[in-house]
Short mmCIF file of C-alpha atoms in Angstrom, two decimals:
data_model
loop_
_atom_site.label_atom_id
_atom_site.label_comp_id
_atom_site.label_asym_id
_atom_site.label_seq_id
_atom_site.Cartn_x
_atom_site.Cartn_y
_atom_site.Cartn_z
CA UNK A 1 0.05 -0.13 0.03
CA UNK A 2 1.43 3.46 -0.86
CA UNK A 3 0.66 6.59 0.91
CA UNK A 4 1.64 9.93 -0.35
CA UNK A 5 1.50 13.10 1.61
CA UNK A 6 2.05 16.59 -0.06
CA UNK A 7 5.25 17.92 0.12
CA UNK A 8 3.85 21.40 -0.14
CA UNK A 9 2.39 23.73 2.52
CA UNK A 10 -1.29 23.29 1.58
CA UNK A 11 -2.25 26.37 3.24
CA UNK A 12 0.33 28.85 2.51
CA UNK A 13 1.54 30.16 -0.93
CA UNK A 14 2.43 26.98 -2.89
CA UNK A 15 0.78 24.38 -5.23
CA UNK A 16 -2.44 23.04 -6.09
CA UNK A 17 -2.77 19.22 -4.80
CA UNK A 18 -4.65 16.65 -6.04
CA UNK A 19 -5.57 13.88 -3.36
CA UNK A 20 -6.77 10.77 -4.88
CA UNK A 21 -8.12 7.45 -3.08
CA UNK A 22 -8.32 4.32 -5.43
CA UNK A 23 -11.50 2.45 -5.85
CA UNK A 24 -12.00 -0.40 -3.50
CA UNK A 25 -14.17 -3.49 -4.00
CA UNK A 26 -18.14 -2.47 -3.96
CA UNK A 27 -17.28 1.11 -4.86
CA UNK A 28 -20.06 2.73 -7.37
CA UNK A 29 -19.54 6.40 -7.67
CA UNK A 30 -16.49 8.27 -8.10
CA UNK A 31 -16.95 12.03 -6.65
CA UNK A 32 -14.52 15.02 -7.19
CA UNK A 33 -14.72 17.55 -4.54
CA UNK A 34 -13.25 21.14 -4.85
CA UNK A 35 -12.92 23.69 -2.04
CA UNK A 36 -14.77 20.78 -0.01
CA UNK A 37 -17.77 20.81 -2.25
CA UNK A 38 -18.99 18.10 -4.59
CA UNK A 39 -18.06 19.25 -8.26
CA UNK A 40 -18.48 16.18 -10.56
CA UNK A 41 -20.01 12.90 -10.09
CA UNK A 42 -19.37 9.62 -12.44
CA UNK A 43 -19.76 5.77 -12.28
CA UNK A 44 -16.82 4.18 -11.02
CA UNK A 45 -16.26 3.11 -14.44
CA UNK A 46 -15.15 6.58 -15.16
CA UNK A 47 -12.50 6.88 -12.29
CA UNK A 48 -9.52 7.34 -14.97
CA UNK A 49 -11.64 10.18 -16.45
CA UNK A 50 -12.41 12.01 -13.02
CA UNK A 51 -8.58 11.84 -11.79
CA UNK A 52 -7.35 13.21 -15.21
CA UNK A 53 -10.01 15.97 -14.89
CA UNK A 54 -8.94 16.67 -11.46
CA UNK A 55 -5.47 17.05 -12.38
CA UNK A 56 -5.98 19.39 -15.28
CA UNK A 57 -8.04 21.48 -13.17
CA UNK A 58 -5.44 21.67 -10.67
CA UNK A 59 -2.60 22.40 -13.31
CA UNK A 60 -4.62 25.45 -14.66
CA UNK A 61 -6.22 27.08 -11.66
CA UNK A 62 -4.50 29.71 -9.86
CA UNK A 63 -5.74 31.06 -6.60
CA UNK A 64 -4.57 33.12 -3.52
CA UNK A 65 -4.01 29.68 -1.70
CA UNK A 66 -3.36 26.34 -3.09
CA UNK A 67 -6.55 24.48 -4.05
CA UNK A 68 -7.05 21.16 -2.70
CA UNK A 69 -8.87 18.80 -5.17
CA UNK A 70 -10.10 15.06 -3.83
CA UNK A 71 -11.25 12.22 -5.71
CA UNK A 72 -13.09 9.82 -3.73
CA UNK A 73 -14.44 6.52 -4.83
CA UNK A 74 -17.82 5.66 -2.87
CA UNK A 75 -20.03 2.83 -2.35
CA UNK A 76 -23.96 3.08 -2.45
CA UNK A 77 -23.99 2.88 1.50
CA UNK A 78 -21.15 5.48 1.76
CA UNK A 79 -22.84 7.65 -0.59
CA UNK A 80 -26.30 7.47 1.29
CA UNK A 81 -24.00 8.41 4.53
CA UNK A 82 -22.27 11.27 2.98
CA UNK A 83 -25.51 12.67 1.33
CA UNK A 84 -27.73 11.73 4.36
CA UNK A 85 -30.68 10.18 2.40
CA UNK A 86 -31.87 6.99 1.34
CA UNK A 87 -32.10 6.11 -2.25
CA UNK A 88 -35.35 4.42 -1.67
CA UNK A 89 -36.93 7.70 -0.13
CA UNK A 90 -37.16 11.09 -1.38
CA UNK A 91 -33.85 12.35 -2.82
CA UNK A 92 -33.58 15.68 -1.07
CA UNK A 93 -36.42 17.60 0.65
CA UNK A 94 -34.49 21.04 0.78
CA UNK A 95 -33.51 20.86 -3.10
CA UNK A 96 -35.72 22.21 -5.86
CA UNK A 97 -37.68 20.08 -8.15
CA UNK A 98 -35.07 20.60 -10.87
CA UNK A 99 -32.17 19.81 -8.53
CA UNK A 100 -33.77 16.63 -7.23
CA UNK A 101 -34.58 15.61 -10.96
CA UNK A 102 -30.85 16.14 -11.89
CA UNK A 103 -29.53 14.18 -9.06
CA UNK A 104 -32.20 11.55 -9.61
CA UNK A 105 -31.11 11.35 -13.31
CA UNK A 106 -27.34 11.12 -12.44
CA UNK A 107 -27.99 8.41 -9.97
CA UNK A 108 -30.05 6.52 -12.51
CA UNK A 109 -27.54 6.79 -15.22
CA UNK A 110 -24.64 5.61 -12.98
CA UNK A 111 -26.52 2.97 -11.63
CA UNK A 112 -27.53 1.67 -15.30
CA UNK A 113 -24.16 2.09 -16.24
CA UNK A 114 -22.96 -0.09 -13.58
CA UNK A 115 -25.15 -2.92 -14.29
CA UNK A 116 -23.88 -2.79 -18.09
CA UNK A 117 -20.25 -2.76 -17.24
CA UNK A 118 -19.25 -3.68 -14.09
CA UNK A 119 -17.79 -7.16 -13.45
CA UNK A 120 -18.03 -6.69 -9.58
CA UNK A 121 -21.05 -8.66 -8.40
CA UNK A 122 -21.24 -6.28 -5.29
CA UNK A 123 -21.30 -3.18 -7.38
CA UNK A 124 -23.92 -4.78 -9.79
CA UNK A 125 -26.14 -5.62 -6.54
CA UNK A 126 -25.85 -2.39 -5.28
CA UNK A 127 -26.80 -0.57 -8.46
CA UNK A 128 -29.84 -2.99 -8.80
CA UNK A 129 -30.83 -2.35 -5.53
CA UNK A 130 -30.72 1.40 -5.83
CA UNK A 131 -32.70 1.27 -9.11
CA UNK A 132 -35.36 -0.82 -7.28
CA UNK A 133 -35.28 1.52 -4.56
CA UNK A 134 -36.01 4.48 -6.87
CA UNK A 135 -38.64 2.45 -8.70
CA UNK A 136 -36.77 2.53 -11.87
CA UNK A 137 -36.82 -1.33 -12.14
CA UNK A 138 -39.14 -3.76 -10.26
#
């Protein structure tokens, strides 16, 4: 196992940093965070794309202090914990209908892609359970 710690002072003048966690068994989503906010979300099959985009973004942005971009791989249960909702329930009571629909479509697309492309039975089972809970499949 390899751990990398930045050689730069993250909070003083210096360089932007991309922190990447590799996928683990059962991961369904890859999330990219910028300044502590979720910026992009893709199916785990787009992991390499997410890392490349994060690195490209870090290489281009210039700010008063370094920008830390995190690439996180999450399972279905981790997403439920992070976003504090159950896929089987309403997606988010505080969001506008448009935001809720956008999130619904993103989750649906991610799960359908995982069913088509993942060879990991845990990922496929989580994707199917999520789609069933959302009422997409019965």
